[in-house]
Amino acid sequence: MLDNFNPACNPQAMNCSDGIPDECHFWIPEPQQTDGLWSTAANWSQNEVPNNVGPDEYVPVIASTAVPALLDIDVTINAVVVVPGAQLDIAQGNMTVQTTTGILNNGLVTISNGRRLTAASPTTRLDGSLGILRLEDAAAELASATPADVIVNRSNIVGYGLLTAALLNLNVVDANSNAGALVLDGTFIATNNAIFRASTGGTLDIARDV
C-alpha cells in the first residue's frame, strides 16, 4: 500500500518500499539547471523518463519541493506519488494511471485547460488527506477510461472544469473558483459519501445522477 511509502527509499533496491515497484523514479532536478519538464531525462533519478511505452512500468515520485514537475508529453504510468510541498502540473500533456494503486497526493496536482488525468483501472485510489487536485480551466478534466474505472477519492478535488470520471467520493469535492463551474458531467456513475460543495463564489453543476 502507498500509505507507508518512504520517499527516501533507494529506487534500485529489491523492495523499494511497501507496495512500490522497483521501477520508482524520483523527480529531483537541480533547481539552477533544470527546464522543469517531465520529458527531460536529467530531471529524474535514473536519467530515464517515466512512461510505460516499452517493457518497463513506472511509479514516478515527485520528490522535489523546489521545482514543480511540468508534464509536457502524454504518459501512461502505473501510479504516481506527490510528496508534501511538491507539485505536479498536467499542463502540456495528458496522464493515464493504469493500476489501482493510483495517486498518492500530499502536495498539489493541477490540470490545465484541455488536459486530462485518466484512471484506467477499477477502483483507482486518489489518496492523500493533505493533497489538493485542482482543475484550472473549463476544459480541464478528471476522467475514467471506462465505467468500471472508478476513482475512489480520499483526497481533495477542487477548482473548476470537468469531472467526468466514475467516482466514489469519500472526502471533499469543492467547486471553489469563481472563474467557472466545476461540472459533474458524463454518463458514468458518481457516488457521494462525504462532501460535495461550492465555496468562495464557485459553482458546482451536477449534470448527472449522484
mmCIF file of C-alpha atoms in Angstrom, residues 43-161:
data_model
loop_
_atom_site.group_PDB
_atom_site.id
_atom_site.type_symbol
_atom_site.label_atom_id
_atom_site.label_comp_id
_atom_site.label_asym_id
_atom_site.label_seq_id
_atom_site.Cartn_x
_atom_site.Cartn_y
_atom_site.Cartn_z
ATOM 1 C CA ASN A 43 15.367 15.667 -14.161
ATOM 2 C CA TRP A 44 14.845 12.072 -12.956
ATOM 3 C CA SER A 45 16.872 9.977 -10.525
ATOM 4 C CA GLN A 46 17.561 7.206 -13.057
ATOM 5 C CA ASN A 47 18.147 9.565 -16.009
ATOM 6 C CA GLU A 48 15.100 7.997 -17.618
ATOM 7 C CA VAL A 49 11.682 9.491 -18.407
ATOM 8 C CA PRO A 50 8.840 7.558 -16.707
ATOM 9 C CA ASN A 51 6.378 6.381 -19.359
ATOM 10 C CA ASN A 52 5.002 2.876 -19.868
ATOM 11 C CA VAL A 53 5.675 2.833 -23.609
ATOM 12 C CA GLY A 54 8.026 -0.162 -23.563
ATOM 13 C CA PRO A 55 8.531 -3.235 -21.385
ATOM 14 C CA ASP A 56 9.134 -1.186 -18.227
ATOM 15 C CA GLU A 57 6.424 0.185 -15.956
ATOM 16 C CA TYR A 58 6.806 3.191 -13.700
ATOM 17 C CA VAL A 59 5.732 4.744 -10.429
ATOM 18 C CA PRO A 60 7.197 8.271 -10.568
ATOM 19 C CA VAL A 61 7.678 10.117 -7.294
ATOM 20 C CA ILE A 62 7.518 13.907 -7.395
ATOM 21 C CA ALA A 63 10.034 14.414 -4.612
ATOM 22 C CA SER A 64 11.372 17.942 -5.178
ATOM 23 C CA THR A 65 9.659 20.751 -3.309
ATOM 24 C CA ALA A 66 11.815 23.337 -5.115
ATOM 25 C CA VAL A 67 10.856 22.636 -8.743
ATOM 26 C CA PRO A 68 7.326 21.709 -9.932
ATOM 27 C CA ALA A 69 7.139 18.868 -12.442
ATOM 28 C CA LEU A 70 5.525 20.075 -15.672
ATOM 29 C CA LEU A 71 4.021 17.257 -17.720
ATOM 30 C CA ASP A 72 4.762 18.195 -21.334
ATOM 31 C CA ILE A 73 4.087 14.831 -23.038
ATOM 32 C CA ASP A 74 1.341 12.208 -22.896
ATOM 33 C CA VAL A 75 2.295 9.482 -20.420
ATOM 34 C CA THR A 76 0.902 6.245 -19.052
ATOM 35 C CA ILE A 77 2.189 5.160 -15.646
ATOM 36 C CA ASN A 78 1.277 2.594 -13.005
ATOM 37 C CA ALA A 79 0.886 5.151 -10.212
ATOM 38 C CA VAL A 80 2.251 8.496 -9.066
ATOM 39 C CA VAL A 81 3.327 9.895 -5.696
ATOM 40 C CA VAL A 82 3.452 13.624 -4.883
ATOM 41 C CA VAL A 83 5.166 14.324 -1.573
ATOM 42 C CA PRO A 84 4.161 17.166 0.807
ATOM 43 C CA GLY A 85 5.205 20.508 -0.635
ATOM 44 C CA ALA A 86 5.748 19.143 -4.164
ATOM 45 C CA GLN A 87 3.743 19.993 -7.287
ATOM 46 C CA LEU A 88 2.775 18.193 -10.499
ATOM 47 C CA ASP A 89 1.321 20.312 -13.316
ATOM 48 C CA ILE A 90 -0.560 18.401 -16.007
ATOM 49 C CA ALA A 91 -0.198 21.318 -18.390
ATOM 50 C CA GLN A 92 1.067 20.273 -21.833
ATOM 51 C CA GLY A 93 0.284 16.553 -21.922
ATOM 52 C CA ASN A 94 -2.218 14.037 -20.575
ATOM 53 C CA MET A 95 -1.638 11.423 -17.867
ATOM 54 C CA THR A 96 -3.167 7.951 -17.625
ATOM 55 C CA VAL A 97 -2.801 5.940 -14.412
ATOM 56 C CA GLN A 98 -3.283 2.246 -15.048
ATOM 57 C CA THR A 99 -3.229 0.428 -11.688
ATOM 58 C CA THR A 100 -5.464 0.552 -8.635
ATOM 59 C CA THR A 101 -2.543 1.940 -6.604
ATOM 60 C CA GLY A 102 -3.435 5.193 -8.320
ATOM 61 C CA ILE A 103 -2.360 8.573 -6.974
ATOM 62 C CA LEU A 104 -0.941 9.358 -3.541
ATOM 63 C CA ASN A 105 -1.008 13.134 -3.454
ATOM 64 C CA ASN A 106 0.022 15.027 -0.359
ATOM 65 C CA GLY A 107 1.137 18.017 -2.402
ATOM 66 C CA LEU A 108 -0.544 19.776 -5.333
ATOM 67 C CA VAL A 109 -1.624 18.326 -8.672
ATOM 68 C CA THR A 110 -3.016 20.766 -11.234
ATOM 69 C CA ILE A 111 -4.825 20.033 -14.507
ATOM 70 C CA SER A 112 -4.753 22.792 -17.115
ATOM 71 C CA ASN A 113 -7.189 23.691 -19.872
ATOM 72 C CA GLY A 114 -7.619 20.950 -22.457
ATOM 73 C CA ARG A 115 -5.647 18.416 -20.409
ATOM 74 C CA ARG A 116 -6.833 15.220 -18.788
ATOM 75 C CA LEU A 117 -5.922 12.909 -15.919
ATOM 76 C CA THR A 118 -7.482 9.499 -16.583
ATOM 77 C CA ALA A 119 -7.971 6.484 -14.337
ATOM 78 C CA ALA A 120 -7.608 3.244 -16.305
ATOM 79 C CA SER A 121 -8.060 0.621 -13.612
ATOM 80 C CA PRO A 122 -11.032 -0.400 -11.430
ATOM 81 C CA THR A 123 -11.129 1.317 -8.029
ATOM 82 C CA THR A 124 -8.228 3.647 -8.735
ATOM 83 C CA ARG A 125 -7.143 5.303 -5.498
ATOM 84 C CA LEU A 126 -6.839 9.067 -5.150
ATOM 85 C CA ASP A 127 -5.341 9.293 -1.668
ATOM 86 C CA GLY A 128 -3.710 11.960 0.442
ATOM 87 C CA SER A 129 -5.685 13.901 3.024
ATOM 88 C CA LEU A 130 -3.187 16.785 2.757
ATOM 89 C CA GLY A 131 -3.234 16.906 -1.020
ATOM 90 C CA ILE A 132 -5.057 19.131 -3.483
ATOM 91 C CA LEU A 133 -6.020 18.082 -7.007
ATOM 92 C CA ARG A 134 -7.049 21.309 -8.727
ATOM 93 C CA LEU A 135 -8.799 21.664 -12.074
ATOM 94 C CA GLU A 136 -7.794 25.031 -13.502
ATOM 95 C CA ASP A 137 -9.968 25.717 -16.541
ATOM 96 C CA ALA A 138 -13.288 24.842 -18.168
ATOM 97 C CA ALA A 139 -11.798 22.051 -20.291
ATOM 98 C CA ALA A 140 -9.523 20.597 -17.595
ATOM 99 C CA GLU A 141 -10.755 17.059 -16.958
ATOM 100 C CA LEU A 142 -10.570 14.280 -14.384
ATOM 101 C CA ALA A 143 -11.767 11.188 -16.252
ATOM 102 C CA SER A 144 -12.159 7.417 -16.290
ATOM 103 C CA ALA A 145 -11.271 5.244 -19.282
ATOM 104 C CA THR A 146 -14.344 3.024 -18.774
ATOM 105 C CA PRO A 147 -17.342 2.977 -16.404
ATOM 106 C CA ALA A 148 -15.580 0.325 -14.289
ATOM 107 C CA ASP A 149 -12.535 2.544 -13.669
ATOM 108 C CA VAL A 150 -13.906 4.207 -10.558
ATOM 109 C CA ILE A 151 -11.791 6.816 -8.800
ATOM 110 C CA VAL A 152 -12.047 6.388 -5.023
ATOM 111 C CA ASN A 153 -11.379 9.878 -3.709
ATOM 112 C CA ARG A 154 -9.908 10.191 -0.225
ATOM 113 C CA SER A 155 -8.227 13.489 -1.084
ATOM 114 C CA ASN A 156 -9.409 16.975 -2.095
ATOM 115 C CA ILE A 157 -10.671 17.738 -5.610
ATOM 116 C CA VAL A 158 -11.127 21.476 -6.150
ATOM 117 C CA GLY A 159 -11.351 24.203 -8.783
ATOM 118 C CA TYR A 160 -13.391 24.372 -11.968
ATOM 119 C CA GLY A 161 -13.566 22.185 -15.057
#
